[in-house]
mmCIF file of N, CA and C in Angstrom:
data_model
loop_
_atom_site.group_PDB
_atom_site.id
_atom_site.type_symbol
_atom_site.label_atom_id
_atom_site.label_comp_id
_atom_site.label_asym_id
_atom_site.label_seq_id
_atom_site.Cartn_x
_atom_site.Cartn_y
_atom_site.Cartn_z
ATOM 1 N N MET A 1 159.088 100.825 23.854
ATOM 2 C CA MET A 1 157.797 100.268 24.193
ATOM 3 C C MET A 1 157.027 101.132 25.173
ATOM 4 N N SER A 2 155.786 101.083 25.113
ATOM 5 C CA SER A 2 154.921 101.902 26.010
ATOM 6 C C SER A 2 153.615 101.137 26.302
ATOM 7 N N ILE A 3 152.916 101.636 27.260
ATOM 8 C CA ILE A 3 151.579 101.083 27.570
ATOM 9 C C ILE A 3 150.606 101.901 26.741
ATOM 10 N N VAL A 4 149.659 101.219 26.144
ATOM 11 C CA VAL A 4 148.733 101.922 25.254
ATOM 12 C C VAL A 4 147.272 101.851 25.780
ATOM 13 N N TYR A 5 146.647 103.051 25.746
ATOM 14 C CA TYR A 5 145.236 103.117 26.145
ATOM 15 C C TYR A 5 144.466 103.651 24.874
ATOM 16 N N GLU A 6 143.352 103.165 24.603
ATOM 17 C CA GLU A 6 142.552 103.617 23.469
ATOM 18 C C GLU A 6 141.206 104.128 24.007
ATOM 19 N N GLY A 7 140.690 105.141 23.358
ATOM 20 C CA GLY A 7 139.400 105.704 23.729
ATOM 21 C C GLY A 7 138.664 106.308 22.523
ATOM 22 N N HIS A 8 137.525 106.827 22.770
ATOM 23 C CA HIS A 8 136.744 107.386 21.730
ATOM 24 C C HIS A 8 136.165 108.738 22.186
ATOM 25 N N VAL A 9 136.319 109.781 21.326
ATOM 26 C CA VAL A 9 135.794 111.091 21.702
ATOM 27 C C VAL A 9 134.340 111.186 21.596
ATOM 28 N N ILE A 10 133.651 111.553 22.699
ATOM 29 C CA ILE A 10 132.203 111.666 22.704
ATOM 30 C C ILE A 10 131.779 113.130 22.757
ATOM 31 N N TRP A 11 130.483 113.340 22.520
ATOM 32 C CA TRP A 11 129.927 114.709 22.443
ATOM 33 C C TRP A 11 130.265 115.503 23.678
ATOM 34 N N ALA A 12 130.256 114.978 24.826
ATOM 35 C CA ALA A 12 130.474 115.749 26.077
ATOM 36 C C ALA A 12 131.909 116.257 26.192
ATOM 37 N N GLN A 13 132.822 115.721 25.355
ATOM 38 C CA GLN A 13 134.219 116.082 25.417
ATOM 39 C C GLN A 13 134.622 117.173 24.350
ATOM 40 N N VAL A 14 133.621 117.592 23.620
ATOM 41 C CA VAL A 14 133.900 118.541 22.527
ATOM 42 C C VAL A 14 133.498 120.023 22.929
ATOM 43 N N ASP A 15 134.254 120.959 22.569
ATOM 44 C CA ASP A 15 133.937 122.356 22.904
ATOM 45 C C ASP A 15 133.159 123.066 21.727
ATOM 46 N N ALA A 16 132.985 124.299 21.905
ATOM 47 C CA ALA A 16 132.211 125.145 20.978
ATOM 48 C C ALA A 16 132.904 125.183 19.613
ATOM 49 N N ASN A 17 134.187 124.917 19.530
ATOM 50 C CA ASN A 17 134.840 124.929 18.255
ATOM 51 C C ASN A 17 134.813 123.552 17.567
ATOM 52 N N MET A 18 134.011 122.700 18.149
ATOM 53 C CA MET A 18 133.851 121.293 17.619
ATOM 54 C C MET A 18 135.113 120.448 17.660
ATOM 55 N N HIS A 19 136.003 120.725 18.626
ATOM 56 C CA HIS A 19 137.148 119.774 18.732
ATOM 57 C C HIS A 19 137.289 119.469 20.186
ATOM 58 N N LEU A 20 138.062 118.511 20.507
ATOM 59 C CA LEU A 20 138.303 117.997 21.876
ATOM 60 C C LEU A 20 138.660 119.165 22.764
ATOM 61 N N ARG A 21 137.851 119.347 23.871
ATOM 62 C CA ARG A 21 138.134 120.539 24.788
ATOM 63 C C ARG A 21 139.372 120.299 25.503
ATOM 64 N N HIS A 22 140.025 121.379 25.999
ATOM 65 C CA HIS A 22 141.255 121.326 26.668
ATOM 66 C C HIS A 22 141.365 120.375 27.816
ATOM 67 N N SER A 23 140.375 120.451 28.719
ATOM 68 C CA SER A 23 140.392 119.637 29.900
ATOM 69 C C SER A 23 140.197 118.035 29.584
ATOM 70 N N ALA A 24 139.635 117.766 28.497
ATOM 71 C CA ALA A 24 139.427 116.366 28.052
ATOM 72 C C ALA A 24 140.735 115.709 27.754
ATOM 73 N N TYR A 25 141.737 116.416 27.341
ATOM 74 C CA TYR A 25 143.092 115.798 27.129
ATOM 75 C C TYR A 25 143.549 115.303 28.407
ATOM 76 N N ALA A 26 143.462 116.122 29.467
ATOM 77 C CA ALA A 26 143.956 115.746 30.778
ATOM 78 C C ALA A 26 143.129 114.572 31.349
ATOM 79 N N ASP A 27 141.808 114.512 31.035
ATOM 80 C CA ASP A 27 140.972 113.418 31.409
ATOM 81 C C ASP A 27 141.394 112.134 30.811
ATOM 82 N N PHE A 28 141.741 112.200 29.493
ATOM 83 C CA PHE A 28 142.183 110.931 28.812
ATOM 84 C C PHE A 28 143.490 110.489 29.374
ATOM 85 N N ALA A 29 144.425 111.396 29.644
ATOM 86 C CA ALA A 29 145.664 111.069 30.198
ATOM 87 C C ALA A 29 145.499 110.415 31.632
ATOM 88 N N ALA A 30 144.631 110.971 32.418
ATOM 89 C CA ALA A 30 144.336 110.418 33.782
ATOM 90 C C ALA A 30 143.781 108.976 33.609
ATOM 91 N N GLN A 31 142.945 108.730 32.694
ATOM 92 C CA GLN A 31 142.349 107.406 32.464
ATOM 93 C C GLN A 31 143.444 106.438 31.974
ATOM 94 N N ALA A 32 144.321 107.000 31.119
ATOM 95 C CA ALA A 32 145.445 106.113 30.644
ATOM 96 C C ALA A 32 146.319 105.760 31.838
ATOM 97 N N ARG A 33 146.555 106.633 32.739
ATOM 98 C CA ARG A 33 147.381 106.260 33.957
ATOM 99 C C ARG A 33 146.654 105.260 34.866
ATOM 100 N N ILE A 34 145.388 105.475 35.052
ATOM 101 C CA ILE A 34 144.649 104.514 35.867
ATOM 102 C C ILE A 34 144.647 103.086 35.164
ATOM 103 N N SER A 35 144.504 103.010 33.924
ATOM 104 C CA SER A 35 144.500 101.737 33.246
ATOM 105 C C SER A 35 145.914 101.150 33.285
ATOM 106 N N MET A 36 146.923 101.979 33.246
ATOM 107 C CA MET A 36 148.318 101.519 33.344
ATOM 108 C C MET A 36 148.535 100.918 34.692
ATOM 109 N N LEU A 37 148.123 101.680 35.734
ATOM 110 C CA LEU A 37 148.348 101.168 37.074
ATOM 111 C C LEU A 37 147.525 99.822 37.334
ATOM 112 N N ASP A 38 146.329 99.835 36.809
ATOM 113 C CA ASP A 38 145.503 98.641 36.903
ATOM 114 C C ASP A 38 146.148 97.383 36.222
ATOM 115 N N SER A 39 146.844 97.626 35.181
ATOM 116 C CA SER A 39 147.533 96.549 34.486
ATOM 117 C C SER A 39 148.608 95.906 35.305
ATOM 118 N N LEU A 40 149.109 96.633 36.313
ATOM 119 C CA LEU A 40 150.082 96.211 37.248
ATOM 120 C C LEU A 40 149.532 95.599 38.474
ATOM 121 N N GLY A 41 148.249 95.607 38.523
ATOM 122 C CA GLY A 41 147.564 95.156 39.824
ATOM 123 C C GLY A 41 147.468 96.273 40.864
ATOM 124 N N LEU A 42 147.737 97.499 40.451
ATOM 125 C CA LEU A 42 147.576 98.625 41.347
ATOM 126 C C LEU A 42 146.203 99.255 41.002
ATOM 127 N N ASN A 43 145.144 98.615 41.505
ATOM 128 C CA ASN A 43 143.827 99.090 41.258
ATOM 129 C C ASN A 43 143.315 99.837 42.406
ATOM 130 N N PHE A 44 142.024 100.345 42.387
ATOM 131 C CA PHE A 44 141.444 101.120 43.501
ATOM 132 C C PHE A 44 141.247 100.296 44.745
ATOM 133 N N LYS A 45 140.964 98.997 44.588
ATOM 134 C CA LYS A 45 140.856 98.154 45.842
ATOM 135 C C LYS A 45 142.170 98.045 46.518
ATOM 136 N N VAL A 46 143.206 97.907 45.776
ATOM 137 C CA VAL A 46 144.586 97.857 46.470
ATOM 138 C C VAL A 46 144.904 99.203 47.102
ATOM 139 N N PHE A 47 144.659 100.260 46.463
ATOM 140 C CA PHE A 47 144.898 101.597 46.998
ATOM 141 C C PHE A 47 144.022 101.864 48.240
ATOM 142 N N GLN A 48 142.768 101.401 48.188
ATOM 143 C CA GLN A 48 141.946 101.632 49.395
ATOM 144 C C GLN A 48 142.469 100.779 50.580
ATOM 145 N N HIS A 49 142.825 99.598 50.302
ATOM 146 C CA HIS A 49 143.376 98.709 51.356
ATOM 147 C C HIS A 49 144.691 99.293 51.961
ATOM 148 N N LEU A 50 145.494 99.904 51.136
ATOM 149 C CA LEU A 50 146.808 100.499 51.613
ATOM 150 C C LEU A 50 146.621 101.919 52.143
ATOM 151 N N LYS A 51 145.476 102.467 51.856
ATOM 152 C CA LYS A 51 145.148 103.860 52.125
ATOM 153 C C LYS A 51 146.199 104.789 51.508
ATOM 154 N N LEU A 52 146.513 104.468 50.257
ATOM 155 C CA LEU A 52 147.476 105.274 49.421
ATOM 156 C C LEU A 52 146.792 105.671 48.138
ATOM 157 N N GLY A 53 147.283 106.728 47.468
ATOM 158 C CA GLY A 53 146.783 107.032 46.170
ATOM 159 C C GLY A 53 147.772 107.938 45.450
ATOM 160 N N PRO A 54 147.667 107.978 44.153
ATOM 161 C CA PRO A 54 148.590 108.813 43.354
ATOM 162 C C PRO A 54 148.188 110.270 43.463
ATOM 163 N N ILE A 55 149.116 111.130 43.454
ATOM 164 C CA ILE A 55 148.897 112.592 43.519
ATOM 165 C C ILE A 55 149.768 113.266 42.541
ATOM 166 N N LEU A 56 149.231 114.300 41.832
ATOM 167 C CA LEU A 56 150.013 114.969 40.895
ATOM 168 C C LEU A 56 150.434 116.338 41.413
ATOM 169 N N PHE A 57 151.705 116.713 41.071
ATOM 170 C CA PHE A 57 152.226 118.037 41.526
ATOM 171 C C PHE A 57 152.224 118.912 40.337
ATOM 172 N N ARG A 58 152.286 118.381 39.112
ATOM 173 C CA ARG A 58 152.397 119.160 37.892
ATOM 174 C C ARG A 58 151.775 118.378 36.729
ATOM 175 N N GLU A 59 151.074 119.111 35.836
ATOM 176 C CA GLU A 59 150.574 118.564 34.622
ATOM 177 C C GLU A 59 150.686 119.578 33.531
ATOM 178 N N GLU A 60 151.398 119.166 32.513
ATOM 179 C CA GLU A 60 151.674 120.153 31.330
ATOM 180 C C GLU A 60 151.152 119.499 30.092
ATOM 181 N N LEU A 61 150.333 120.291 29.331
ATOM 182 C CA LEU A 61 149.819 119.790 28.082
ATOM 183 C C LEU A 61 150.338 120.659 26.917
ATOM 184 N N GLN A 62 150.783 119.909 25.911
ATOM 185 C CA GLN A 62 151.141 120.605 24.634
ATOM 186 C C GLN A 62 150.213 120.101 23.574
ATOM 187 N N TYR A 63 149.427 121.072 22.999
ATOM 188 C CA TYR A 63 148.493 120.772 22.009
ATOM 189 C C TYR A 63 149.159 120.896 20.593
ATOM 190 N N LEU A 64 149.089 119.827 19.758
ATOM 191 C CA LEU A 64 149.755 119.808 18.486
ATOM 192 C C LEU A 64 148.788 119.838 17.319
ATOM 193 N N ARG A 65 147.662 119.088 17.460
ATOM 194 C CA ARG A 65 146.717 119.060 16.405
ATOM 195 C C ARG A 65 145.298 118.890 17.000
ATOM 196 N N GLU A 66 144.298 119.239 16.131
ATOM 197 C CA GLU A 66 142.886 119.120 16.607
ATOM 198 C C GLU A 66 142.531 117.675 16.665
ATOM 199 N N VAL A 67 141.580 117.382 17.513
ATOM 200 C CA VAL A 67 140.938 116.029 17.648
ATOM 201 C C VAL A 67 139.469 116.289 17.577
ATOM 202 N N GLY A 68 138.727 115.627 16.747
ATOM 203 C CA GLY A 68 137.282 115.830 16.571
ATOM 204 C C GLY A 68 136.428 114.827 17.162
ATOM 205 N N ILE A 69 135.118 115.139 17.237
ATOM 206 C CA ILE A 69 134.114 114.218 17.733
ATOM 207 C C ILE A 69 134.159 112.866 16.979
ATOM 208 N N ASN A 70 133.851 111.814 17.629
ATOM 209 C CA ASN A 70 133.851 110.471 17.087
ATOM 210 C C ASN A 70 135.236 109.973 16.671
ATOM 211 N N ASP A 71 136.321 110.716 16.942
ATOM 212 C CA ASP A 71 137.632 110.196 16.604
ATOM 213 C C ASP A 71 138.036 109.209 17.678
ATOM 214 N N THR A 72 138.809 108.209 17.248
ATOM 215 C CA THR A 72 139.401 107.246 18.129
ATOM 216 C C THR A 72 140.726 107.848 18.528
ATOM 217 N N ILE A 73 141.081 107.731 19.803
ATOM 218 C CA ILE A 73 142.357 108.214 20.199
ATOM 219 C C ILE A 73 143.169 107.029 20.750
ATOM 220 N N LYS A 74 144.493 107.201 20.724
ATOM 221 C CA LYS A 74 145.415 106.225 21.326
ATOM 222 C C LYS A 74 146.414 107.046 22.136
ATOM 223 N N ILE A 75 146.647 106.525 23.397
ATOM 224 C CA ILE A 75 147.651 107.217 24.190
ATOM 225 C C ILE A 75 148.629 106.274 24.534
ATOM 226 N N GLU A 76 149.943 106.641 24.216
ATOM 227 C CA GLU A 76 151.131 105.830 24.607
ATOM 228 C C GLU A 76 151.741 106.444 25.859
ATOM 229 N N SER A 77 152.014 105.671 26.921
ATOM 230 C CA SER A 77 152.499 106.168 28.137
ATOM 231 C C SER A 77 153.763 105.514 28.579
ATOM 232 N N VAL A 78 154.774 106.346 29.019
ATOM 233 C CA VAL A 78 156.038 105.799 29.503
ATOM 234 C C VAL A 78 156.473 106.669 30.688
ATOM 235 N N LEU A 79 157.250 105.980 31.534
ATOM 236 C CA LEU A 79 157.925 106.657 32.614
ATOM 237 C C LEU A 79 159.109 107.444 32.059
ATOM 238 N N THR A 80 159.227 108.735 32.478
ATOM 239 C CA THR A 80 160.333 109.512 32.013
ATOM 240 C C THR A 80 161.317 109.820 33.122
ATOM 241 N N ARG A 81 160.884 109.712 34.340
ATOM 242 C CA ARG A 81 161.825 109.958 35.461
ATOM 243 C C ARG A 81 161.160 109.309 36.691
ATOM 244 N N ALA A 82 162.064 108.800 37.597
ATOM 245 C CA ALA A 82 161.557 108.178 38.786
ATOM 246 C C ALA A 82 162.669 108.064 39.795
ATOM 247 N N ARG A 83 162.320 108.121 41.075
ATOM 248 C CA ARG A 83 163.248 107.707 42.118
ATOM 249 C C ARG A 83 163.377 106.129 42.072
ATOM 250 N N ALA A 84 164.431 105.606 42.523
ATOM 251 C CA ALA A 84 164.707 104.216 42.518
ATOM 252 C C ALA A 84 163.597 103.439 43.109
ATOM 253 N N ASP A 85 162.949 103.924 44.169
ATOM 254 C CA ASP A 85 161.864 103.226 44.884
ATOM 255 C C ASP A 85 160.512 103.549 44.289
ATOM 256 N N GLY A 86 160.481 104.352 43.240
ATOM 257 C CA GLY A 86 159.185 104.707 42.596
ATOM 258 C C GLY A 86 158.325 105.617 43.356
ATOM 259 N N SER A 87 158.898 106.260 44.463
ATOM 260 C CA SER A 87 158.051 107.101 45.253
ATOM 261 C C SER A 87 157.711 108.482 44.626
ATOM 262 N N ARG A 88 158.570 108.920 43.740
ATOM 263 C CA ARG A 88 158.280 110.129 42.894
ATOM 264 C C ARG A 88 158.545 109.744 41.414
ATOM 265 N N TRP A 89 157.737 110.244 40.554
ATOM 266 C CA TRP A 89 157.778 109.831 39.158
ATOM 267 C C TRP A 89 157.236 110.860 38.203
ATOM 268 N N SER A 90 157.617 110.734 36.952
ATOM 269 C CA SER A 90 157.072 111.537 35.882
ATOM 270 C C SER A 90 156.715 110.582 34.733
ATOM 271 N N ILE A 91 155.620 110.874 34.147
ATOM 272 C CA ILE A 91 155.067 110.091 33.011
ATOM 273 C C ILE A 91 154.725 110.991 31.885
ATOM 274 N N ARG A 92 155.100 110.513 30.669
ATOM 275 C CA ARG A 92 154.789 111.220 29.436
ATOM 276 C C ARG A 92 153.676 110.435 28.687
ATOM 277 N N HIS A 93 152.590 111.148 28.320
ATOM 278 C CA HIS A 93 151.534 110.492 27.541
ATOM 279 C C HIS A 93 151.589 111.230 26.178
ATOM 280 N N GLU A 94 151.590 110.398 25.095
ATOM 281 C CA GLU A 94 151.541 110.936 23.746
ATOM 282 C C GLU A 94 150.148 110.543 23.150
ATOM 283 N N LEU A 95 149.325 111.476 22.885
ATOM 284 C CA LEU A 95 147.977 111.249 22.391
ATOM 285 C C LEU A 95 147.945 111.327 20.876
ATOM 286 N N TYR A 96 147.497 110.249 20.213
ATOM 287 C CA TYR A 96 147.375 110.172 18.749
ATOM 288 C C TYR A 96 145.909 110.159 18.336
ATOM 289 N N ARG A 97 145.647 110.807 17.150
ATOM 290 C CA ARG A 97 144.285 110.649 16.610
ATOM 291 C C ARG A 97 144.144 109.304 15.882
ATOM 292 N N GLY A 98 143.020 109.053 15.471
ATOM 293 C CA GLY A 98 142.705 107.759 14.768
ATOM 294 C C GLY A 98 143.496 107.599 13.485
ATOM 295 N N ASP A 99 143.901 108.738 12.824
ATOM 296 C CA ASP A 99 144.715 108.684 11.615
ATOM 297 C C ASP A 99 146.188 108.590 11.883
ATOM 298 N N GLY A 100 146.562 108.397 13.165
ATOM 299 C CA GLY A 100 147.952 108.228 13.511
ATOM 300 C C GLY A 100 148.772 109.491 13.796
ATOM 301 N N VAL A 101 148.117 110.684 13.648
ATOM 302 C CA VAL A 101 148.799 111.909 13.807
ATOM 303 C C VAL A 101 148.884 112.240 15.353
ATOM 304 N N LYS A 102 150.124 112.563 15.796
ATOM 305 C CA LYS A 102 150.265 112.937 17.227
ATOM 306 C C LYS A 102 149.579 114.237 17.441
ATOM 307 N N ALA A 103 148.643 114.288 18.359
ATOM 308 C CA ALA A 103 147.809 115.473 18.603
ATOM 309 C C ALA A 103 148.201 116.216 19.995
ATOM 310 N N ALA A 104 148.806 115.498 20.901
ATOM 311 C CA ALA A 104 149.140 116.162 22.120
ATOM 312 C C ALA A 104 150.178 115.369 22.886
ATOM 313 N N ILE A 105 150.887 116.056 23.753
ATOM 314 C CA ILE A 105 151.823 115.457 24.675
ATOM 315 C C ILE A 105 151.447 116.021 26.094
ATOM 316 N N ILE A 106 151.249 115.090 26.982
ATOM 317 C CA ILE A 106 150.822 115.442 28.322
ATOM 318 C C ILE A 106 151.945 114.845 29.315
ATOM 319 N N LEU A 107 152.525 115.834 30.032
ATOM 320 C CA LEU A 107 153.604 115.416 31.004
ATOM 321 C C LEU A 107 153.037 115.563 32.454
ATOM 322 N N VAL A 108 153.241 114.579 33.252
ATOM 323 C CA VAL A 108 152.765 114.785 34.630
ATOM 324 C C VAL A 108 153.889 114.304 35.529
ATOM 325 N N GLU A 109 153.946 114.977 36.749
ATOM 326 C CA GLU A 109 154.888 114.667 37.840
ATOM 327 C C GLU A 109 154.080 114.366 39.046
ATOM 328 N N GLY A 110 154.454 113.202 39.702
ATOM 329 C CA GLY A 110 153.606 112.863 40.804
ATOM 330 C C GLY A 110 154.320 112.080 41.862
ATOM 331 N N ALA A 111 153.571 111.540 42.756
ATOM 332 C CA ALA A 111 154.089 110.739 43.887
ATOM 333 C C ALA A 111 152.879 109.927 44.489
ATOM 334 N N TRP A 112 153.158 109.356 45.568
ATOM 335 C CA TRP A 112 152.071 108.544 46.288
ATOM 336 C C TRP A 112 151.799 109.315 47.652
ATOM 337 N N MET A 113 150.595 109.259 48.015
ATOM 338 C CA MET A 113 150.109 109.959 49.185
ATOM 339 C C MET A 113 149.443 109.067 50.165
ATOM 340 N N ASP A 114 149.873 109.027 51.402
ATOM 341 C CA ASP A 114 149.153 108.253 52.518
ATOM 342 C C ASP A 114 147.876 109.021 52.747
ATOM 343 N N LEU A 115 146.702 108.430 52.407
ATOM 344 C CA LEU A 115 145.458 109.146 52.520
ATOM 345 C C LEU A 115 144.989 109.385 53.920
ATOM 346 N N ALA A 116 145.490 108.586 54.883
ATOM 347 C CA ALA A 116 145.106 108.833 56.278
ATOM 348 C C ALA A 116 145.922 109.986 56.927
ATOM 349 N N LYS A 117 147.229 109.978 56.629
ATOM 350 C CA LYS A 117 148.137 110.996 57.193
ATOM 351 C C LYS A 117 148.202 112.206 56.357
ATOM 352 N N ARG A 118 147.725 112.127 55.109
ATOM 353 C CA ARG A 118 147.763 113.305 54.156
ATOM 354 C C ARG A 118 149.215 113.739 53.918
ATOM 355 N N LYS A 119 150.061 112.768 53.893
ATOM 356 C CA LYS A 119 151.543 113.045 53.643
ATOM 357 C C LYS A 119 152.075 112.046 52.569
ATOM 358 N N LEU A 120 153.160 112.458 51.922
ATOM 359 C CA LEU A 120 153.784 111.586 50.937
ATOM 360 C C LEU A 120 154.239 110.290 51.565
ATOM 361 N N ALA A 121 154.098 109.224 50.805
ATOM 362 C CA ALA A 121 154.555 107.901 51.285
ATOM 363 C C ALA A 121 154.969 107.028 50.121
ATOM 364 N N PRO A 122 155.919 106.157 50.350
ATOM 365 C CA PRO A 122 156.283 105.173 49.223
ATOM 366 C C PRO A 122 155.326 104.094 49.116
ATOM 367 N N LEU A 123 155.317 103.409 47.995
ATOM 368 C CA LEU A 123 154.569 102.200 47.839
ATOM 369 C C LEU A 123 155.264 101.116 48.652
ATOM 370 N N PRO A 124 154.563 100.057 49.070
ATOM 371 C CA PRO A 124 155.255 98.835 49.583
ATOM 372 C C PRO A 124 156.258 98.338 48.579
ATOM 373 N N ASP A 125 157.338 97.669 48.984
ATOM 374 C CA ASP A 125 158.366 97.150 48.151
ATOM 375 C C ASP A 125 157.920 96.395 46.913
ATOM 376 N N ASP A 126 156.980 95.419 47.138
ATOM 377 C CA ASP A 126 156.512 94.593 46.038
ATOM 378 C C ASP A 126 155.777 95.372 44.979
ATOM 379 N N LEU A 127 154.982 96.455 45.407
ATOM 380 C CA LEU A 127 154.307 97.267 44.455
ATOM 381 C C LEU A 127 155.214 98.261 43.796
ATOM 382 N N SER A 128 156.195 98.735 44.528
ATOM 383 C CA SER A 128 157.216 99.609 43.963
ATOM 384 C C SER A 128 157.955 98.954 42.865
ATOM 385 N N GLN A 129 158.280 97.723 43.052
ATOM 386 C CA GLN A 129 159.026 96.942 41.985
ATOM 387 C C GLN A 129 158.116 96.800 40.777
ATOM 388 N N LYS A 130 156.863 96.536 40.957
ATOM 389 C CA LYS A 130 155.934 96.483 39.789
ATOM 390 C C LYS A 130 155.783 97.834 39.097
ATOM 391 N N PHE A 131 155.650 98.904 39.857
ATOM 392 C CA PHE A 131 155.562 100.208 39.326
ATOM 393 C C PHE A 131 156.849 100.503 38.470
ATOM 394 N N MET A 132 158.017 100.186 38.958
ATOM 395 C CA MET A 132 159.241 100.513 38.283
ATOM 396 C C MET A 132 159.435 99.573 37.091
ATOM 397 N N SER A 133 158.590 98.594 36.905
ATOM 398 C CA SER A 133 158.694 97.684 35.730
ATOM 399 C C SER A 133 157.940 98.317 34.555
ATOM 400 N N LEU A 134 157.269 99.501 34.710
ATOM 401 C CA LEU A 134 156.672 100.152 33.599
ATOM 402 C C LEU A 134 157.657 100.425 32.533
ATOM 403 N N PRO A 135 157.148 100.517 31.281
ATOM 404 C CA PRO A 135 158.020 100.903 30.155
ATOM 405 C C PRO A 135 158.616 102.261 30.456
ATOM 406 N N GLN A 136 159.901 102.398 30.097
ATOM 407 C CA GLN A 136 160.592 103.637 30.329
ATOM 408 C C GLN A 136 160.951 104.332 28.951
ATOM 409 N N ALA A 137 160.909 105.624 28.976
ATOM 410 C CA ALA A 137 161.261 106.414 27.804
ATOM 411 C C ALA A 137 162.728 106.236 27.457
ATOM 412 N N PRO A 138 163.077 106.359 26.253
ATOM 413 C CA PRO A 138 164.516 106.310 25.931
ATOM 414 C C PRO A 138 165.358 107.338 26.687
ATOM 415 N N ASP A 139 164.774 108.472 27.038
ATOM 416 C CA ASP A 139 165.473 109.478 27.797
ATOM 417 C C ASP A 139 165.175 109.362 29.338
ATOM 418 N N PHE A 140 164.752 108.209 29.780
ATOM 419 C CA PHE A 140 164.421 108.007 31.205
ATOM 420 C C PHE A 140 165.565 108.433 32.153
ATOM 421 N N VAL A 141 165.223 109.072 33.296
ATOM 422 C CA VAL A 141 166.250 109.510 34.242
ATOM 423 C C VAL A 141 165.819 108.814 35.552
ATOM 424 N N LEU A 142 166.834 108.098 36.096
ATOM 425 C CA LEU A 142 166.686 107.462 37.410
ATOM 426 C C LEU A 142 167.241 108.440 38.459
ATOM 427 N N GLU A 143 166.508 108.785 39.434
ATOM 428 C CA GLU A 143 166.981 109.744 40.452
ATOM 429 C C GLU A 143 167.512 109.065 41.712
#
């Protein structure tokens, strides 16, 4: 099982070769993560109140197939690695074209940052439990 985000490729996301530009893949994955967090009740208002936010240490994109303008995309997202308290985590996004062909794999590694102290910080226990309830990959690793 995974969390699914769906979107539509627009003109501004296409490059000179008439396919989805490289940075748009990362943008779609970021939106998928934000939607995923929002589905848990971890929205921007909650983050603002807690003065916390997600931060990425690494983002890796593997391009498999072209995606064109006006194509509908689907992104399936799963946790692939996390500390037991959810303070550090990795997420895999698999991006599919409208015809069902897998077009990209986006791997991210991140954590939570205290926005006032500008240091890493865990989520409060109740939110950590919600975060850790996200769908996990078959190869999920608990650290």
